[in-house]
Tab-separated table of C-alpha atoms in Angstrom:
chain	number	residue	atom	x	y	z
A	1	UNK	CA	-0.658	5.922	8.421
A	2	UNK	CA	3.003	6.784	6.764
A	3	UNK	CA	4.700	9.844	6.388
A	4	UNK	CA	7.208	10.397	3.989
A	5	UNK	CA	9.182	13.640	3.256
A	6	UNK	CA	10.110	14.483	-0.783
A	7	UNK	CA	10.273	17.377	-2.868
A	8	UNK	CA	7.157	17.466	-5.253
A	9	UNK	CA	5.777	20.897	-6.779
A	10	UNK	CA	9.244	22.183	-6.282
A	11	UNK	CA	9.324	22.121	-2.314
A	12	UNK	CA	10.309	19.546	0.174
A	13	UNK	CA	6.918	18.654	1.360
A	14	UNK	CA	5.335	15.769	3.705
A	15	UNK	CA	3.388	13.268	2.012
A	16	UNK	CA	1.117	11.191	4.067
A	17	UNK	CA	-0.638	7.995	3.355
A	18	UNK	CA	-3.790	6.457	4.984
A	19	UNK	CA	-5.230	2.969	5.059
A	20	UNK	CA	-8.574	2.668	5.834
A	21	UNK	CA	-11.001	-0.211	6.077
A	22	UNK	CA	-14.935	-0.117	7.344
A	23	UNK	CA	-17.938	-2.717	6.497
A	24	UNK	CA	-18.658	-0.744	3.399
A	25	UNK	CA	-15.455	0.307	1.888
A	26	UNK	CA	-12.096	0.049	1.835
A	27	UNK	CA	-9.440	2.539	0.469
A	28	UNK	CA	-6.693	4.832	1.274
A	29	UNK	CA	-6.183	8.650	1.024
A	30	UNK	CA	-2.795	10.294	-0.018
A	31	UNK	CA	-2.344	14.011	1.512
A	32	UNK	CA	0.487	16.698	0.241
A	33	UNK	CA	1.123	19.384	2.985
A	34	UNK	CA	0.497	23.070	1.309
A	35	UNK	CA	3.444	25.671	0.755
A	36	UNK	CA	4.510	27.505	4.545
A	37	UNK	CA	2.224	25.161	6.177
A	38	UNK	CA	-1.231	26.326	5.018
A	39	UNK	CA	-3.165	22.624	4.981
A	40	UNK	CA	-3.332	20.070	3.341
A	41	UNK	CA	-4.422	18.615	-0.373
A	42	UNK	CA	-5.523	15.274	-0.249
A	43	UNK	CA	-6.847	12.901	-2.664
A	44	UNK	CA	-9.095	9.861	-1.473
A	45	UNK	CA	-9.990	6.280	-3.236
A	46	UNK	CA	-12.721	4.450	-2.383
A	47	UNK	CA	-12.466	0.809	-3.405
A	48	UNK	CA	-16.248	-0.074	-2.851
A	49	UNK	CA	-16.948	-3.908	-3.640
A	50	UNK	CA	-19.023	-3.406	-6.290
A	51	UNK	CA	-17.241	-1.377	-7.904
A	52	UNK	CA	-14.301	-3.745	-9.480
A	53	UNK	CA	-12.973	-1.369	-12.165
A	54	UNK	CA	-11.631	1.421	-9.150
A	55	UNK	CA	-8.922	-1.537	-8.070
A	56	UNK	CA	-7.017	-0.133	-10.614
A	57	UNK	CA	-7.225	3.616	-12.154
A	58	UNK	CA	-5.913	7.175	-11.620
A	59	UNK	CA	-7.067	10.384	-10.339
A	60	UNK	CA	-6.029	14.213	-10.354
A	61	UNK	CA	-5.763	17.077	-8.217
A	62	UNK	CA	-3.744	20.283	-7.746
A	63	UNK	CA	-1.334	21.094	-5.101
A	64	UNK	CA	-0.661	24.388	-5.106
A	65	UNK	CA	-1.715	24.972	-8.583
A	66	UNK	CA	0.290	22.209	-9.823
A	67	UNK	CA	-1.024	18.760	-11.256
A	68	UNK	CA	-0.298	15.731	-9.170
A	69	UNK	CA	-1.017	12.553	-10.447
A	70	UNK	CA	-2.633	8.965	-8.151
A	71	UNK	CA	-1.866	5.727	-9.796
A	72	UNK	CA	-2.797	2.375	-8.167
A	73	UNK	CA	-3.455	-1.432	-9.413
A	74	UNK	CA	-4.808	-2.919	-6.494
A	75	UNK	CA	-6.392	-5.707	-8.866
A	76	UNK	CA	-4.553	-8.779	-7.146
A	77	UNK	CA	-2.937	-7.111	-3.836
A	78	UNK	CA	-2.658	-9.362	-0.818
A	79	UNK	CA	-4.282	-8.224	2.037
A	80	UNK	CA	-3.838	-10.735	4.548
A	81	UNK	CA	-6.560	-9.857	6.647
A	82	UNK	CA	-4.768	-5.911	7.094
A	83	UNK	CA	-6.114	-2.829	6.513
A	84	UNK	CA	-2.684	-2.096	4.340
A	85	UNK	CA	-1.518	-4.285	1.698
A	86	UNK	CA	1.609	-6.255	1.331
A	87	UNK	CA	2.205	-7.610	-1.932
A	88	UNK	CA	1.034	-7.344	-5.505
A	89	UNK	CA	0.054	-4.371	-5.756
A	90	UNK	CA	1.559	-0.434	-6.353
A	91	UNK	CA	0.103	2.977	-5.545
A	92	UNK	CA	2.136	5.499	-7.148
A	93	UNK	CA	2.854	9.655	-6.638
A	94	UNK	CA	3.327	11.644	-10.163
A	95	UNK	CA	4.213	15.198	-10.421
A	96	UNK	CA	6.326	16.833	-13.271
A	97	UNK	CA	6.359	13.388	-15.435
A	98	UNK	CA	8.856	12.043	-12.029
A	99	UNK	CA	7.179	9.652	-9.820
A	100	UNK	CA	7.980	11.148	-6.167
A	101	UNK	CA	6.646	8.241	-4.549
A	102	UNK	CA	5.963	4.662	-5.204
A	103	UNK	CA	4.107	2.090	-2.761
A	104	UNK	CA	4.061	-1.719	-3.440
A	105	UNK	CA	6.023	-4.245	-5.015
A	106	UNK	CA	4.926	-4.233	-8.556
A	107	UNK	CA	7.289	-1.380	-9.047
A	108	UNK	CA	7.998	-2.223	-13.355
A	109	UNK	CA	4.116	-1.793	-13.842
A	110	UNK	CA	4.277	1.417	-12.150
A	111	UNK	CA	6.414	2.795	-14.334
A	112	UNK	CA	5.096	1.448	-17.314
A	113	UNK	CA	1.718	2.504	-16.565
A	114	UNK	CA	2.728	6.228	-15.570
A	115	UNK	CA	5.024	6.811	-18.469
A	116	UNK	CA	7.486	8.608	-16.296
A	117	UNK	CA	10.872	8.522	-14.895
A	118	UNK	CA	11.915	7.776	-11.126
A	119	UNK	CA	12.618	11.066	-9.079
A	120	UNK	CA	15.864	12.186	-8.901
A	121	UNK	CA	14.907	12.713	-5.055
A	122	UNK	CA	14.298	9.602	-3.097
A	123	UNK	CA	11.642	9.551	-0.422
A	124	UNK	CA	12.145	9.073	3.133
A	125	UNK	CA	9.933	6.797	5.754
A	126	UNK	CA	9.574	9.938	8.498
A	127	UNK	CA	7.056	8.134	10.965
A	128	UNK	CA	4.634	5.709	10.982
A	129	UNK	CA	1.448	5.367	12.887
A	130	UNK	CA	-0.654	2.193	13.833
A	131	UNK	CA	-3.401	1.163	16.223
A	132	UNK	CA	-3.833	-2.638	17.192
A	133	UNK	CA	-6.353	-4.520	19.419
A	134	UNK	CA	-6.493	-7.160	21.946
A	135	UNK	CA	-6.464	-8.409	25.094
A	136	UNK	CA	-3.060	-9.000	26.457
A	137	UNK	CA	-0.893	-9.322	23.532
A	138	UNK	CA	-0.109	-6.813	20.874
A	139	UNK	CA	1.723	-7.214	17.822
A	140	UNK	CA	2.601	-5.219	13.943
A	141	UNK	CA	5.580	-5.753	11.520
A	142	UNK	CA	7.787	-2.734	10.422
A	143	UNK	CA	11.060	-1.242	9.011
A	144	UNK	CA	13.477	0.538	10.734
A	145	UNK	CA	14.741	1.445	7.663
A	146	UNK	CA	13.819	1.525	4.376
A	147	UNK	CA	16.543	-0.969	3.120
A	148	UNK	CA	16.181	-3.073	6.284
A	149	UNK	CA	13.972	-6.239	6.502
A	150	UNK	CA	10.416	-6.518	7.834
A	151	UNK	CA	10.730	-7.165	12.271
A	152	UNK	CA	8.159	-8.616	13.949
A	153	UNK	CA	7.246	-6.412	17.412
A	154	UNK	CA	5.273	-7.815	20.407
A	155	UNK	CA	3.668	-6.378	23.439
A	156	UNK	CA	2.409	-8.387	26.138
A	157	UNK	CA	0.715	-6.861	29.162
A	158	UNK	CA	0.931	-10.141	32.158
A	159	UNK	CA	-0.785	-9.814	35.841
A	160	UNK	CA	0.692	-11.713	38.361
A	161	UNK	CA	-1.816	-12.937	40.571
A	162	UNK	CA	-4.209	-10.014	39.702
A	163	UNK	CA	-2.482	-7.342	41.678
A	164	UNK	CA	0.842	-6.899	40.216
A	165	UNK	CA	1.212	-6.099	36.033
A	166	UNK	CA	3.887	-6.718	34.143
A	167	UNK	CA	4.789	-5.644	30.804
A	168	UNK	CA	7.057	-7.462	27.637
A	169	UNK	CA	8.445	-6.368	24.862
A	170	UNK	CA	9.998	-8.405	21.845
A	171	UNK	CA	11.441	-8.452	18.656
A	172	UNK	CA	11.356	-11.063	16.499
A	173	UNK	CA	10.575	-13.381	19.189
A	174	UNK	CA	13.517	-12.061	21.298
A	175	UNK	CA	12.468	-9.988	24.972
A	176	UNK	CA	14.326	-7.049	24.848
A	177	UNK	CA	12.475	-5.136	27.404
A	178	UNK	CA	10.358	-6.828	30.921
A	179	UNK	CA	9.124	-4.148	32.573
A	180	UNK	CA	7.595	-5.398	36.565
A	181	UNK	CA	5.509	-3.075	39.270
A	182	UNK	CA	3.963	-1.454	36.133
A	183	UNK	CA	1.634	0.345	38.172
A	184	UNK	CA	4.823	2.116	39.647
A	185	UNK	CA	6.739	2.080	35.797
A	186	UNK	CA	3.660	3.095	33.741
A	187	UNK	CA	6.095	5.308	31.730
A	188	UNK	CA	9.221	5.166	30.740
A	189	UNK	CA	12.085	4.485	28.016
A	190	UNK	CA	15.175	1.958	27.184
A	191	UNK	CA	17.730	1.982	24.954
A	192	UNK	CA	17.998	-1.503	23.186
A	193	UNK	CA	20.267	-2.311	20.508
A	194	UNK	CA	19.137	-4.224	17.380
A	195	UNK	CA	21.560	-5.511	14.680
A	196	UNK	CA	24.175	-2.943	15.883
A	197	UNK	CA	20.887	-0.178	15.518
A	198	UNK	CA	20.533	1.582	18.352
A	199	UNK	CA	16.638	2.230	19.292
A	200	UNK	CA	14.670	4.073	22.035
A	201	UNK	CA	11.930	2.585	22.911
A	202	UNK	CA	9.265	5.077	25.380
A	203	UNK	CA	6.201	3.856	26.607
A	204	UNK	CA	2.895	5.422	28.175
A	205	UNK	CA	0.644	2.609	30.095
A	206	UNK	CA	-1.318	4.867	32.335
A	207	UNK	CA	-4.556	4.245	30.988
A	208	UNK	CA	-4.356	0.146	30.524
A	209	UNK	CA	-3.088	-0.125	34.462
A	210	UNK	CA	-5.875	2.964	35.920
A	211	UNK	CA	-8.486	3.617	33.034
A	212	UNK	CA	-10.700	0.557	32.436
A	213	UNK	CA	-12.547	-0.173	29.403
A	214	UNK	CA	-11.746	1.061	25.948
A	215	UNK	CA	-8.223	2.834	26.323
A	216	UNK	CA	-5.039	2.237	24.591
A	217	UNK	CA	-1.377	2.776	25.359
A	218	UNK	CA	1.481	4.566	23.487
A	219	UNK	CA	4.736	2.744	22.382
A	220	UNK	CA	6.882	4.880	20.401
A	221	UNK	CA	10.223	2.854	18.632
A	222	UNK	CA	12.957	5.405	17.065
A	223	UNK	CA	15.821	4.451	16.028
A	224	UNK	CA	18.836	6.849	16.914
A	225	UNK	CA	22.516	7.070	16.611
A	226	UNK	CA	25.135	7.009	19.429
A	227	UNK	CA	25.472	10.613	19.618
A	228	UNK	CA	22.295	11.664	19.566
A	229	UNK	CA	20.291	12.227	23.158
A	230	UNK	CA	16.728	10.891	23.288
A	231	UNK	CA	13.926	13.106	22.117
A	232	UNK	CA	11.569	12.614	24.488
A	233	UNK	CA	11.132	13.014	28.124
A	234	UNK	CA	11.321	9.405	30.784
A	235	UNK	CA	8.991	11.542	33.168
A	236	UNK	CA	6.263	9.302	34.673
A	237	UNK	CA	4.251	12.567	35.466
A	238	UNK	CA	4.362	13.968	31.716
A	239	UNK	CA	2.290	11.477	29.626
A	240	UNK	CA	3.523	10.939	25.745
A	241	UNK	CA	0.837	12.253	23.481
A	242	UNK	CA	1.756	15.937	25.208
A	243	UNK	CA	5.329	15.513	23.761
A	244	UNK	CA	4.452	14.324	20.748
A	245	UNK	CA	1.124	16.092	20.166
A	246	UNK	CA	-1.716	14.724	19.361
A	247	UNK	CA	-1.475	13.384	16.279
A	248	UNK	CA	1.611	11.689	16.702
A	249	UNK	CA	4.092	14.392	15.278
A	250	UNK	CA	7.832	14.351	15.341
A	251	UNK	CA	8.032	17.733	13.634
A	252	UNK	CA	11.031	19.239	15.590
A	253	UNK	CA	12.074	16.237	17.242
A	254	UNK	CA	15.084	14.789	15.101
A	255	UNK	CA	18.396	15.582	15.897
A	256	UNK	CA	20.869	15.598	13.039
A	257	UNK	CA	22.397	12.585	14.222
A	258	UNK	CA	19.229	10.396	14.667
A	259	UNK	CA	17.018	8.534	12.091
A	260	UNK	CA	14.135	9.771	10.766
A	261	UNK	CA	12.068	7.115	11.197
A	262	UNK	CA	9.885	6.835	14.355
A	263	UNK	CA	7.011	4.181	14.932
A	264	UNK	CA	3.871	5.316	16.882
A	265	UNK	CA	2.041	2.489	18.111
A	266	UNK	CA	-1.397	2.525	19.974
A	267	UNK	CA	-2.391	-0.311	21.645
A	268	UNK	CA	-6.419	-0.675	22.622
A	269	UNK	CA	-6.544	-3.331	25.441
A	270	UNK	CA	-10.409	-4.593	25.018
A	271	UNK	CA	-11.611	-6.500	28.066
């Protein structure tokens, strides 16, 4: 799920966009937020296998009384065994003949499709939230910026002889963080530096280390500057989704010196 913030039906609105996948269909939903908060207006696409033609098509809805426009060509996108695509395809935004937001690298077939002109507005990544699976070692690609390249993170959860956890993280295959004793350090935060990008890393383990089964732990990545103080709390007695909420919001966390962008990751350990 991605959140971007833009101006379409003449406010600065959050747009957010949702992959899905299931045994029967596959598809995403795009959601405007309503004027002084009041919901939400989303439009869904279902990409059903047997249904070929809705790879590529358009669909309409209101938002706030004015007409939004979903374009998408999804025809020959690249999956790669993701929920998400990453390459030949576009999904594209349309409101007052501007395209407020455009997904996907086929970019000149957007605009030729839509018939409209690039916003004067550009929009901006404001978080991003993933879940991932496994056993001991976690792992998703993402953008600290929107101009910046693709980094590969990693999350390994180790036990040393059964009794005594330990916890890696890397980035593009170099550790940055080795966290020992987790069942004493189950959360907490670092500052590590990344092509001259400072980012805060926080993490919330308590479940993996006390919680068997079926339970997943919070990594949150935000890039900040050097000015700016850290958002969120090191406490190891206030867990992470109660900052954050629990959906994962940021709303009221940024600073004016920090990035927008902040990465919620939830990790499901299955045994």
């Amino acid at each position: 799920m991605s959140v971007y913030r833009t101006k379409i039906a003449d406010q600065c609105r959050l747009i957010t966009v949702t992959w899905c996948k299931n045994l029967l269909l596959h598809g995403l939903s795009v959601s405007v937020d309503g004027s002084s908060g009041d919901g939400q207006y989303t439009c869904k696409v279902e990409l059903k296998p047997w249904y070929f033609w809705r790879k590529q098509g358009s669909k309409h809805f209101l938002v706030d009384s004015k007409p939004v426009d979903i374009f998408w060509d999804l025809k020959a996108a690249k999956f790669n065994g993701e929920t998400e695509p990453s390459s030949e395809y576009y999904v594209a935004v349309v409101c007052d003949e501007e395209v407020i937001l455009l997904l996907g690298d086929l970019k000149k077939d957007a605009y030729r499709k839509t018939g409209c002109r690039p916003a004067l507005i550009e929009p901006i990544l404001v978080s991003r939230k993933e879940h991932v699976f496994g056993k001991k070692k976690f792992s998703t690609r993402v953008k600290f910026h929107d101009k910046g390249r693709m980094h590969e993170i990693s999350i390994e959860c180790k036990n040393r002889n059964g009794v005594d956890p330990e916890m890696e993280i890397r980035i593009d295959g170099k550790s940055f963080i080795h966290v020992k004793h987790l069942q004493w350090k189950f959360r907490g935060n670092e500052s590590i530096h990344l092509n001259k990008v400072r980012i805060e890393v926080y993490w919330d383990v308590h479940d993996w280390i006390f919680n068997p089964g079926l339970r997943h732990a919070l990594f949150i990545f935000k890039p900040v500057s050097e000015l700016s103080s850290p958002p969120f709390s090191s406490s190891a007695s206030t867990p992470l989704s109660s900052q954050t909420g629990s959906s994962g919001s940021i709303e009221g966390l940024n600073s004016n010196n920090s990035s927008d962008f902040c990465l919620f990751l939830y990790a499901w350990k299955v045994e």
